[in-house]
Short mmCIF file of C-alpha atoms and ligand atoms in Angstrom, two decimals:
data_model
loop_
_atom_site.label_atom_id
_atom_site.label_comp_id
_atom_site.label_asym_id
_atom_site.label_seq_id
_atom_site.Cartn_x
_atom_site.Cartn_y
_atom_site.Cartn_z
CA UNK D 1 12.60 41.68 -2.31
CA UNK D 2 11.86 42.25 -6.01
CA UNK D 3 8.34 41.64 -7.25
CA UNK D 4 8.99 40.53 -10.78
CA UNK D 5 7.49 38.22 -13.39
CA UNK D 6 10.12 36.23 -15.27
CA UNK D 7 8.28 34.00 -17.74
CA UNK D 8 9.36 30.48 -16.66
CA UNK D 9 9.17 29.18 -20.25
CA UNK D 10 10.99 31.97 -22.11
CA UNK D 11 13.21 33.17 -19.25
CA UNK D 12 12.34 36.76 -20.19
CA UNK D 13 11.54 39.42 -17.63
CA UNK D 14 7.95 40.48 -18.26
CA UNK D 15 7.20 43.07 -15.60
CA UNK D 16 8.65 44.48 -12.39
CA UNK D 17 6.56 46.20 -9.73
CA UNK D 18 7.77 48.78 -7.18
CA UNK D 19 7.59 47.87 -3.49
CA UNK D 20 5.11 49.53 -1.15
CA UNK D 21 6.58 51.98 1.33
CA UNK D 22 5.87 51.92 5.08
CA UNK D 23 3.65 54.99 4.60
CA UNK D 24 1.59 53.18 1.98
CA UNK D 25 1.28 50.15 4.26
CA UNK D 26 0.00 52.44 7.02
CA UNK D 27 -2.63 53.84 4.64
CA UNK D 28 -3.70 50.30 3.75
CA UNK D 29 -4.00 49.32 7.41
CA UNK D 30 -6.02 52.47 8.13
CA UNK D 31 -8.38 51.80 5.23
CA UNK D 32 -8.75 48.11 6.10
CA UNK D 33 -9.50 48.82 9.74
CA UNK D 34 -11.93 51.65 8.93
CA UNK D 35 -13.87 49.28 6.70
CA UNK D 36 -13.93 46.63 9.43
CA UNK D 37 -15.39 49.22 11.82
CA UNK D 38 -17.99 50.36 9.30
CA UNK D 39 -21.51 49.05 8.62
CA UNK D 40 -20.08 47.02 5.73
CA UNK D 41 -18.59 44.47 8.14
CA UNK D 42 -21.69 43.91 10.30
CA UNK D 43 -23.35 40.49 10.16
CA UNK D 44 -26.65 42.03 9.00
CA UNK D 45 -24.88 43.46 5.93
CA UNK D 46 -23.51 40.18 4.75
CA UNK D 47 -25.79 40.32 1.71
CA UNK D 48 -23.80 43.22 0.19
CA UNK D 49 -20.55 41.31 0.64
CA UNK D 50 -21.99 38.15 -0.89
CA UNK D 51 -23.26 40.15 -3.88
CA UNK D 52 -19.65 41.22 -4.48
CA UNK D 53 -18.51 37.59 -4.34
CA UNK D 54 -21.11 36.62 -6.93
CA UNK D 55 -19.89 39.49 -9.10
CA UNK D 56 -16.30 38.35 -8.63
CA UNK D 57 -17.28 34.91 -9.92
CA UNK D 58 -19.05 36.43 -12.91
CA UNK D 59 -16.11 38.69 -13.78
CA UNK D 60 -13.60 35.84 -13.52
CA UNK D 61 -15.77 33.63 -15.68
CA UNK D 62 -16.18 36.33 -18.33
CA UNK D 63 -12.46 37.17 -18.39
CA UNK D 64 -11.17 33.62 -18.00
CA UNK D 65 -9.09 33.63 -21.22
CA UNK D 66 -7.13 36.71 -20.21
CA UNK D 67 -6.77 35.56 -16.57
CA UNK D 68 -5.59 32.07 -17.52
CA UNK D 69 -2.86 33.50 -19.75
CA UNK D 70 -1.62 35.77 -16.96
CA UNK D 71 -1.34 32.75 -14.63
CA UNK D 72 0.65 30.79 -17.22
CA UNK D 73 3.00 33.67 -17.99
CA UNK D 74 3.56 34.37 -14.28
CA UNK D 75 4.41 30.86 -13.06
CA UNK D 76 4.51 28.57 -16.09
CA UNK D 77 1.68 26.07 -15.62
CA UNK D 78 -0.05 24.64 -18.69
CA UNK D 79 -2.84 26.82 -20.03
CA UNK D 80 -5.41 24.05 -19.44
CA UNK D 81 -4.32 23.97 -15.80
CA UNK D 82 -4.70 27.75 -15.59
CA UNK D 83 -8.26 27.51 -16.92
CA UNK D 84 -9.02 24.88 -14.32
CA UNK D 85 -7.61 27.19 -11.63
CA UNK D 86 -9.89 30.03 -12.75
CA UNK D 87 -12.86 27.63 -12.58
CA UNK D 88 -11.91 26.69 -9.00
CA UNK D 89 -11.81 30.38 -8.06
CA UNK D 90 -15.27 30.91 -9.57
CA UNK D 91 -16.58 27.85 -7.70
CA UNK D 92 -15.21 29.02 -4.34
CA UNK D 93 -16.63 32.53 -4.77
CA UNK D 94 -20.08 31.16 -5.67
CA UNK D 95 -19.92 28.55 -2.91
CA UNK D 96 -19.42 31.13 -0.17
CA UNK D 97 -21.85 33.56 -1.79
CA UNK D 98 -24.43 30.79 -1.51
CA UNK D 99 -23.53 29.23 1.86
CA UNK D 100 -21.82 31.86 4.05
CA UNK D 101 -25.09 33.07 5.60
CA UNK D 102 -26.04 29.52 6.55
CA UNK D 103 -22.55 28.80 8.01
CA UNK D 104 -22.58 31.97 10.10
CA UNK D 105 -26.18 31.65 11.25
CA UNK D 106 -26.27 32.38 15.03
CA UNK D 107 -26.53 29.16 17.00
CA UNK D 108 -28.65 28.74 20.17
CA UNK D 109 -26.99 26.87 23.10
CA UNK D 110 -29.38 25.26 25.61
CA UNK D 111 -27.94 25.82 29.12
CA UNK D 112 -28.96 26.55 32.74
CA UNK D 113 -27.92 30.27 32.78
CA UNK D 114 -30.41 31.78 30.38
CA UNK D 115 -31.09 32.21 26.69
CA UNK D 116 -27.71 31.79 24.98
CA UNK D 117 -26.66 32.31 21.42
CA UNK D 118 -23.34 32.04 19.62
CA UNK D 119 -22.91 34.60 16.86
CA UNK D 120 -20.12 34.89 14.30
CA UNK D 121 -18.44 38.28 14.00
CA UNK D 122 -15.44 39.54 12.02
CA UNK D 123 -12.19 40.08 13.92
CA UNK D 124 -10.41 42.86 11.97
CA UNK D 125 -7.75 42.60 9.30
CA UNK D 126 -6.54 39.18 8.18
CA UNK D 127 -2.95 39.22 6.92
CA UNK D 128 -2.14 36.39 4.51
CA UNK D 129 1.14 35.25 2.94
CA UNK D 130 0.61 33.10 -0.14
CA UNK D 131 2.60 30.96 -2.62
CA UNK D 132 2.89 31.02 -6.41
CA UNK D 133 1.89 27.46 -7.29
CA UNK D 134 -1.84 28.30 -7.60
CA UNK D 135 -1.39 32.04 -7.84
CA UNK D 136 -5.07 33.06 -7.87
CA UNK D 137 -6.71 30.06 -6.24
CA UNK D 138 -4.57 30.36 -3.07
CA UNK D 139 -5.65 33.99 -2.71
CA UNK D 140 -9.34 33.26 -3.29
CA UNK D 141 -9.31 30.36 -0.83
CA UNK D 142 -8.28 32.68 1.99
CA UNK D 143 -9.79 36.00 0.97
CA UNK D 144 -13.30 34.99 -0.11
CA UNK D 145 -14.46 33.39 3.18
CA UNK D 146 -12.69 36.10 5.21
CA UNK D 147 -14.47 38.86 3.29
CA UNK D 148 -17.80 37.02 3.49
CA UNK D 149 -17.38 37.02 7.29
CA UNK D 150 -16.74 40.80 7.29
CA UNK D 151 -12.97 40.87 7.71
CA UNK D 152 -10.63 43.05 5.69
CA UNK D 153 -7.82 41.20 3.93
CA UNK D 154 -4.21 42.10 3.16
CA UNK D 155 -2.09 39.67 1.14
CA UNK D 156 1.62 39.41 0.54
CA UNK D 157 1.89 37.17 -2.51
CA UNK D 158 5.00 35.32 -3.71
CA UNK D 159 7.46 37.69 -5.35
CA UNK D 160 7.52 35.75 -8.67
CA UNK D 161 3.79 36.18 -9.44
CA UNK D 162 3.18 39.94 -9.06
CA UNK D 163 0.90 40.15 -12.10
CA UNK D 164 -1.50 37.70 -10.46
CA UNK D 165 -1.15 39.55 -7.16
CA UNK D 166 -2.14 42.87 -8.75
CA UNK D 167 -4.83 41.24 -10.88
CA UNK D 168 -6.55 39.80 -7.80
CA UNK D 169 -6.76 43.22 -6.18
CA UNK D 170 -8.15 44.69 -9.41
CA UNK D 171 -10.74 41.92 -9.67
CA UNK D 172 -11.98 42.42 -6.10
CA UNK D 173 -12.21 46.17 -6.75
CA UNK D 174 -14.16 45.59 -9.95
CA UNK D 175 -16.48 43.24 -8.06
CA UNK D 176 -17.37 46.14 -5.75
CA UNK D 177 -15.33 45.40 -2.61
CA UNK D 178 -14.87 48.85 -1.00
CA UNK D 179 -11.49 50.50 -0.36
CA UNK D 180 -9.59 48.57 2.34
CA UNK D 181 -11.53 45.33 1.83
CA UNK D 182 -8.79 43.59 -0.14
CA UNK D 183 -5.26 44.87 -0.53
CA UNK D 184 -2.29 43.36 -2.32
CA UNK D 185 1.06 44.10 -0.67
CA UNK D 186 4.43 44.31 -2.39
CA UNK D 187 6.40 44.28 0.86
CA UNK D 188 9.51 42.83 2.51
CA UNK D 189 9.56 40.10 5.18
CA UNK D 190 10.45 42.81 7.71
CA UNK D 191 7.35 44.79 6.80
CA UNK D 192 5.24 41.61 7.17
CA UNK D 193 6.55 41.27 10.72
CA UNK D 194 5.44 44.81 11.55
CA UNK D 195 2.01 44.25 9.98
CA UNK D 196 1.49 41.05 11.99
CA UNK D 197 2.42 42.94 15.15
CA UNK D 198 -0.12 45.69 14.44
CA UNK D 199 -3.20 45.53 16.70
CA UNK D 200 -5.53 46.12 13.77
CA UNK D 201 -4.45 42.75 12.38
CA UNK D 202 -6.11 39.88 14.24
CA UNK D 203 -5.69 36.95 11.87
CA UNK D 204 -2.63 35.52 10.11
CA UNK D 205 -2.78 32.91 7.35
CA UNK D 206 0.13 31.42 5.47
CA UNK D 207 0.32 28.90 2.68
CA UNK D 208 3.83 27.90 1.76
CA UNK D 209 6.87 25.99 2.89
CA UNK D 210 7.66 24.70 6.35
CA UNK D 211 10.37 27.38 6.75
CA UNK D 212 8.09 30.30 5.90
CA UNK D 213 5.31 28.81 8.04
CA UNK D 214 7.57 28.41 11.00
CA UNK D 215 8.81 32.01 10.76
CA UNK D 216 5.38 33.60 10.27
CA UNK D 217 3.67 31.37 12.87
CA UNK D 218 6.36 32.37 15.36
CA UNK D 219 5.66 36.05 14.74
CA UNK D 220 1.90 35.49 15.00
CA UNK D 221 2.40 33.47 18.19
CA UNK D 222 4.59 36.15 19.74
CA UNK D 223 1.76 38.65 19.26
CA UNK D 224 -0.96 36.14 20.18
CA UNK D 225 -2.68 36.33 16.80
CA UNK D 226 -4.94 33.56 15.58
CA UNK D 227 -3.14 31.78 12.71
CA UNK D 228 -3.68 29.06 10.13
CA UNK D 229 -0.79 27.35 8.36
CA UNK D 230 -1.13 25.40 5.09
CA UNK D 231 2.33 23.99 4.56
CA UNK D 232 4.21 21.32 2.66
CA UNK D 233 3.52 17.65 2.22
CA UNK D 234 5.34 14.43 1.46
CA UNK D 235 2.25 12.38 1.01
CA UNK D 236 2.00 8.65 0.45
CA UNK D 237 0.29 7.15 -2.54
CA UNK D 238 -0.49 3.62 -1.37
CA UNK D 239 -1.17 0.76 -3.76
CA UNK D 240 -2.44 -2.39 -2.02
CA UNK D 241 -2.01 -5.84 -3.53
CA UNK D 242 -5.67 -6.02 -4.63
CA UNK D 243 -5.78 -2.62 -6.35
CA UNK D 244 -6.75 -1.88 -9.95
CA UNK D 245 -3.17 -1.28 -11.08
CA UNK D 246 -3.96 0.61 -14.28
CA UNK D 247 -6.25 3.03 -12.46
CA UNK D 248 -3.70 3.41 -9.66
CA UNK D 249 -0.78 4.03 -12.03
CA UNK D 250 -2.76 6.63 -13.97
CA UNK D 251 -3.63 8.49 -10.77
CA UNK D 252 -0.04 8.18 -9.53
CA UNK D 253 1.29 9.81 -12.69
CA UNK D 254 -1.22 12.65 -12.81
CA UNK D 255 -0.93 13.07 -9.04
CA UNK D 256 2.81 13.59 -9.35
CA UNK D 257 3.09 15.53 -12.61
CA UNK D 258 0.14 17.96 -12.43
CA UNK D 259 1.34 21.56 -12.16
CA UNK D 260 4.82 20.20 -13.03
CA UNK D 261 4.82 18.44 -9.67
CA UNK D 262 4.52 21.68 -7.72
CA UNK D 263 1.50 20.82 -5.58
CA UNK D 264 1.46 20.52 -1.79
CA UNK D 265 -0.79 17.45 -1.97
CA UNK D 266 1.07 15.83 -4.89
CA UNK D 267 1.71 12.09 -4.64
CA UNK D 268 5.35 12.25 -3.67
CA UNK D 269 5.92 8.80 -2.14
CA UNK D 270 4.53 5.74 -3.88
CA UNK D 271 4.17 2.95 -1.30
CA UNK D 272 3.37 -0.22 -3.21
CA UNK D 273 2.83 -3.78 -2.01
CA UNK D 274 5.24 -6.34 -3.41
CA UNK D 275 2.74 -8.39 -5.45
CA UNK D 276 1.87 -5.44 -7.70
CA UNK D 277 5.10 -3.40 -7.52
CA UNK D 278 6.64 -4.56 -10.79
CA UNK D 279 3.55 -3.87 -12.90
CA UNK D 280 2.92 -0.53 -11.18
CA UNK D 281 6.54 0.55 -11.75
CA UNK D 282 6.41 -0.46 -15.42
CA UNK D 283 3.23 1.55 -16.05
CA UNK D 284 4.48 4.63 -14.20
CA UNK D 285 7.92 4.71 -15.86
CA UNK D 286 6.33 4.28 -19.31
CA UNK D 287 4.00 7.20 -18.65
CA UNK D 288 6.81 9.35 -17.23
CA UNK D 289 8.86 8.79 -20.39
CA UNK D 290 5.95 9.77 -22.64
CA UNK D 291 5.55 13.27 -21.21
CA UNK D 292 5.88 16.12 -23.70
CA UNK D 293 7.74 19.14 -22.38
CA UNK D 294 7.06 22.38 -24.24
CA UNK D 295 5.40 25.77 -24.31
CA UNK D 296 2.75 25.76 -21.57
CA UNK D 297 0.52 27.81 -23.89
CA UNK D 298 0.64 24.95 -26.44
CA UNK D 299 -2.12 22.34 -26.05
CA UNK D 300 0.26 19.52 -27.04
CA UNK D 301 2.43 20.11 -23.95
CA UNK D 302 1.79 17.67 -21.11
CA UNK D 303 4.53 18.79 -18.72
CA UNK D 304 5.17 22.45 -17.95
CA UNK D 305 8.49 23.99 -16.88
CA UNK D 306 9.20 24.58 -13.20
CA UNK D 307 8.30 28.02 -11.91
CA UNK D 308 11.84 29.42 -11.86
CA UNK D 309 15.50 28.68 -12.48
CA UNK D 310 15.97 28.63 -8.70
CA UNK D 311 13.28 25.98 -8.26
CA UNK D 312 14.99 23.74 -10.84
CA UNK D 313 18.39 24.20 -9.24
CA UNK D 314 17.02 23.33 -5.81
CA UNK D 315 15.23 20.21 -7.07
CA UNK D 316 18.32 19.00 -8.93
CA UNK D 317 20.42 19.47 -5.80
CA UNK D 318 17.94 17.45 -3.75
CA UNK D 319 17.97 14.69 -6.36
CA UNK D 320 21.78 14.64 -6.60
CA UNK D 321 22.01 14.31 -2.81
CA UNK D 322 19.44 11.50 -2.83
CA UNK D 323 21.44 9.60 -5.46
CA UNK D 324 24.72 10.21 -3.64
CA UNK D 325 23.07 8.74 -0.52
CA UNK D 326 22.19 5.54 -2.39
CA UNK D 327 18.91 6.14 -4.23
CA UNK D 328 18.54 4.29 -7.54
CA UNK D 329 17.10 6.12 -10.57
CA UNK D 330 14.44 4.06 -12.37
CA UNK D 331 13.79 6.71 -15.02
CA UNK D 332 14.42 10.40 -15.68
CA UNK D 333 17.13 12.64 -14.27
CA UNK D 334 18.11 13.58 -17.81
CA UNK D 335 19.32 17.03 -18.84
CA UNK D 336 16.47 19.32 -19.92
CA UNK D 337 16.41 22.83 -21.35
CA UNK D 338 15.47 25.95 -19.45
CA UNK D 339 13.36 25.32 -16.38
CA UNK D 340 12.15 21.89 -17.55
CA UNK D 341 12.79 18.85 -15.35
CA UNK D 342 12.42 15.31 -16.69
CA UNK D 343 9.92 13.18 -14.73
CA UNK D 344 12.04 11.04 -12.45
CA UNK D 345 11.33 7.95 -10.37
CA UNK D 346 13.76 6.92 -7.65
CA UNK D 347 13.83 3.96 -5.29
CA UNK D 348 16.01 2.31 -2.61
CA UNK D 349 15.75 5.35 -0.37
CA UNK D 350 17.01 4.46 3.09
CA UNK D 351 15.93 6.27 6.22
CA UNK D 352 19.34 7.98 6.32
CA UNK D 353 18.85 9.39 2.85
CA UNK D 354 17.82 13.09 3.10
CA UNK D 355 15.16 12.38 0.43
CA UNK D 356 13.31 10.14 2.90
CA UNK D 357 12.03 13.13 4.87
CA UNK D 358 12.21 15.95 2.30
CA UNK D 359 9.48 17.37 0.11
CA UNK D 360 10.48 17.36 -3.59
CA UNK D 361 8.55 20.23 -5.21
CA UNK D 362 8.70 19.06 -8.82
CA UNK D 363 8.27 15.92 -10.98
CA UNK D 364 10.35 13.52 -8.86
CA UNK D 365 8.57 10.54 -7.28
CA UNK D 366 9.87 8.04 -4.76
CA UNK D 367 9.02 4.33 -4.82
CA UNK D 368 8.92 2.16 -1.69
CA UNK D 369 7.98 -1.52 -1.90
CA UNK D 370 6.40 -3.04 1.22
CA UNK D 371 5.09 -6.44 2.29
CA UNK D 372 1.92 -5.77 4.25
CA UNK D 373 -0.59 -3.19 5.56
CA UNK D 374 1.29 -2.57 8.81
CA UNK D 375 4.39 -1.61 6.83
CA UNK D 376 2.28 0.83 4.81
CA UNK D 377 1.16 2.58 8.00
CA UNK D 378 4.67 2.60 9.45
CA UNK D 379 6.16 4.20 6.36
CA UNK D 380 3.29 6.65 5.88
CA UNK D 381 3.57 7.92 9.44
CA UNK D 382 7.37 8.02 9.51
CA UNK D 383 7.16 11.52 8.05
CA UNK D 384 7.36 15.06 9.34
CA UNK D 385 4.36 15.94 7.19
CA UNK D 386 0.73 14.82 7.05
CA UNK D 387 -1.36 16.45 4.36
CA UNK D 388 -3.23 14.16 1.92
CA UNK D 389 -2.70 10.42 1.64
CA UNK D 390 -4.07 8.23 -1.14
CA UNK D 391 -4.97 4.54 -0.98
CA UNK D 392 -5.86 2.28 -3.89
CA UNK D 393 -7.55 -1.02 -3.05
CA UNK D 394 -10.45 -3.16 -4.29
CA UNK D 395 -11.47 -3.58 -0.65
CA UNK D 396 -12.82 -0.22 0.53
CA UNK D 397 -13.28 -1.43 4.13
CA UNK D 398 -9.58 -2.38 4.24
CA UNK D 399 -8.60 0.98 2.73
CA UNK D 400 -10.80 2.85 5.24
CA UNK D 401 -9.22 1.01 8.12
CA UNK D 402 -5.77 2.06 6.85
CA UNK D 403 -7.04 5.63 6.31
CA UNK D 404 -7.97 5.75 9.99
CA UNK D 405 -4.38 4.84 10.94
CA UNK D 406 -2.58 7.27 8.63
CA UNK D 407 -1.52 10.61 10.15
CA UNK D 408 -2.75 13.08 7.54
CA UNK D 409 -5.41 15.76 7.39
CA UNK D 410 -7.03 14.13 4.35
CA UNK D 411 -7.17 10.67 2.78
CA UNK D 412 -8.53 9.84 -0.67
CA UNK D 413 -9.46 6.27 -1.55
CA UNK D 414 -9.35 5.03 -5.15
CA UNK D 415 -8.90 8.51 -6.60
CA UNK D 416 -6.37 11.32 -6.81
CA UNK D 417 -6.38 13.96 -4.14
CA UNK D 418 -8.29 17.10 -5.04
CA UNK D 419 -9.69 20.18 -3.42
CA UNK D 420 -13.21 21.53 -3.86
CA UNK D 421 -15.00 24.33 -2.04
CA UNK D 422 -17.37 22.15 0.07
CA UNK D 423 -14.57 19.97 1.54
CA UNK D 424 -12.27 20.97 4.43
CA UNK D 425 -8.61 21.23 3.40
CA UNK D 426 -5.60 21.07 5.70
CA UNK D 427 -2.95 18.97 7.36
CA UNK D 428 -1.32 17.86 10.59
CA UNK D 429 2.28 17.78 11.88
CA UNK D 430 4.57 20.05 9.81
CA UNK D 431 1.89 20.30 7.11
CA UNK D 432 0.34 22.91 9.35
CA UNK D 433 -2.84 23.60 11.27
CA UNK D 434 -6.28 25.02 10.68
CA UNK D 435 -8.61 24.26 7.78
CA UNK D 436 -9.51 26.12 4.62
CA UNK D 437 -12.69 25.89 2.53
CA UNK D 438 -16.07 24.44 3.60
CA UNK D 439 -17.88 25.60 6.75
CA UNK D 440 -14.66 25.12 8.75
CA UNK D 441 -12.65 27.59 6.63
CA UNK D 442 -14.99 30.52 7.18
CA UNK D 443 -14.97 29.92 10.95
CA UNK D 444 -11.17 30.21 11.30
CA UNK D 445 -11.19 34.00 11.36
CA UNK D 446 -14.37 34.93 13.21
CA UNK D 447 -15.14 35.88 16.77
CA UNK D 448 -17.49 33.15 17.97
CA UNK D 449 -19.23 35.45 20.37
CA UNK D 450 -21.52 34.14 23.10
CA UNK D 451 -24.40 36.32 24.28
CA UNK D 452 -26.37 35.11 27.32
CA UNK D 453 -29.63 36.75 28.44
CA UNK D 454 -30.41 36.15 32.11
CA UNK D 455 -33.98 35.53 33.30
P1 NAP U 501 7.66 29.64 0.30
O1 NAP U 501 9.04 29.91 -0.14
O2 NAP U 501 7.41 29.31 1.69
O3 NAP U 501 6.81 30.94 -0.14
C1 NAP U 501 5.46 31.07 0.19
C2 NAP U 501 5.19 32.51 0.56
O4 NAP U 501 5.86 32.80 1.78
C3 NAP U 501 5.72 33.52 -0.46
O5 NAP U 501 4.86 34.62 -0.51
C4 NAP U 501 7.06 33.92 0.16
O6 NAP U 501 7.50 35.18 -0.28
C5 NAP U 501 6.71 33.95 1.61
N1 NAP U 501 7.82 33.78 2.54
C6 NAP U 501 8.86 32.94 2.43
N2 NAP U 501 9.66 33.03 3.53
C7 NAP U 501 9.07 33.96 4.34
C8 NAP U 501 9.42 34.51 5.60
N3 NAP U 501 10.50 34.12 6.27
N4 NAP U 501 8.61 35.45 6.11
C9 NAP U 501 7.52 35.86 5.46
N5 NAP U 501 7.14 35.37 4.26
C10 NAP U 501 7.91 34.43 3.71
O7 NAP U 501 6.99 28.49 -0.50
P2 NAP U 501 7.13 28.16 -2.01
O8 NAP U 501 8.36 27.39 -2.21
O9 NAP U 501 6.93 29.36 -2.83
O10 NAP U 501 5.84 27.23 -2.17
C11 NAP U 501 5.89 25.90 -2.08
C12 NAP U 501 5.57 25.39 -0.69
O11 NAP U 501 4.24 25.71 -0.34
C13 NAP U 501 5.64 23.90 -0.66
O12 NAP U 501 6.22 23.47 0.53
C14 NAP U 501 4.20 23.48 -0.75
O13 NAP U 501 3.95 22.18 -0.28
C15 NAP U 501 3.55 24.55 0.06
N6 NAP U 501 2.11 24.66 -0.24
C16 NAP U 501 1.21 24.27 0.70
C17 NAP U 501 -0.15 24.33 0.41
C18 NAP U 501 -1.19 23.89 1.40
O14 NAP U 501 -2.35 24.29 1.26
N7 NAP U 501 -0.86 23.09 2.41
C19 NAP U 501 -0.57 24.81 -0.82
C20 NAP U 501 0.38 25.19 -1.74
C21 NAP U 501 1.73 25.12 -1.43
P3 NAP U 501 8.61 35.33 -1.45
O15 NAP U 501 8.02 34.76 -2.68
O16 NAP U 501 8.78 36.79 -1.53
O17 NAP U 501 9.82 34.58 -0.99
#
């Protein structure tokens, strides 16, 4: 495993980091566990932890220009998208600094045995494995609530974004988190297995692909560790026959091309009712063709390169297989330089086509045309995944009734999917389990301890 930044736009190697040895990992575990056992982690000292989170927000806000550039150089997203990611990190830090105490307020439980109260206590070290597509935001989403609750956090980040991985550790340190509170790990998969097995680790979180989730969840399960999994998606973007087509097409395009299409909740399957399919397709293909590929640091660029040469190769292979299995290309699939991938729309994807069930992690959208609402539900639920569906319709009651029938963790009506600190985020089926953000996120890795006082 090499932790190395290769700038996805220039193809140049920027920086390589040495791996941590087993001895170093042991020191990190010792420090993390010692902090968990110290006064720092006690519920009554939450104020000190929340002060650090407020400081983290302040530091990130002050240094946003430098941080945004590091994100773009590490994984290639457009600079404007990197700024927006920094803002999300600031928002999450402030959100938990403001609300964690209220979320973890002990709760009385009326009952016949005596005076009973449920308190929320830290559990130890939380080990997280995170992906590169939002290389700071994904870390903040897991680490901030866990630290607020009094846990220590260790994170193995994706090997292609080590600058962001190191930066996050430096930022937490600068914000005043004591030694052991947050540790970045440059480690192998084998070392992760040993860390998960360690008794000092009591929580395991992974955001990433189905394959990584399955492997890490298996290891966590074998050692009976509480785990959350935020995995892939192949979400439907539904356009009903009464929808505002211009608004829907705009959201479909941004929902598929943001972050160069590398978003778990991206709108990967357009499911459009027949009456509006032609107009929707025309608007989307026009917009796809107008995208400007270029330097992600340049404001004129609208579509960034993919994160790596490997990601492009994999996406092209998936697309080639889809076409070989009968899919028709409506636009795109043109040669592009470097790691760029032309926005592509495909249709006529039969159930036997591998594309029908696969997640395409890049700017490739699928179009399905259906007759009625029942067909929408059937297609939406004929998926291994279930993360964030979208429905466009002038009739909100009709859209809500469809939302109730769709098997996803989230549904957005008449808008793109998005994630903000106050809203629970997560999926069902192979999109994973558990929730991040909101009051639910902070309660994933706490001991909900009951204390009963007899008469
Ligand atoms: P990935 O290959 O699964 O990598 C994610 C992380 O898991 C990386 O740190 C990776 O390390 C590590 N990893 C991979 N295989 C592992 C294994 N067997 N054991 C331990 N760690 C392992 O995912 P990706 O391709 O980078 O990211 C895209 C995927 O993440 C997509 O499926 C996307 O939908 C999903 N995602 C989900 C969410 C969500 O919240 N639901 C959010 C963002 C992304 P290396 O980099 O060293 O391989």
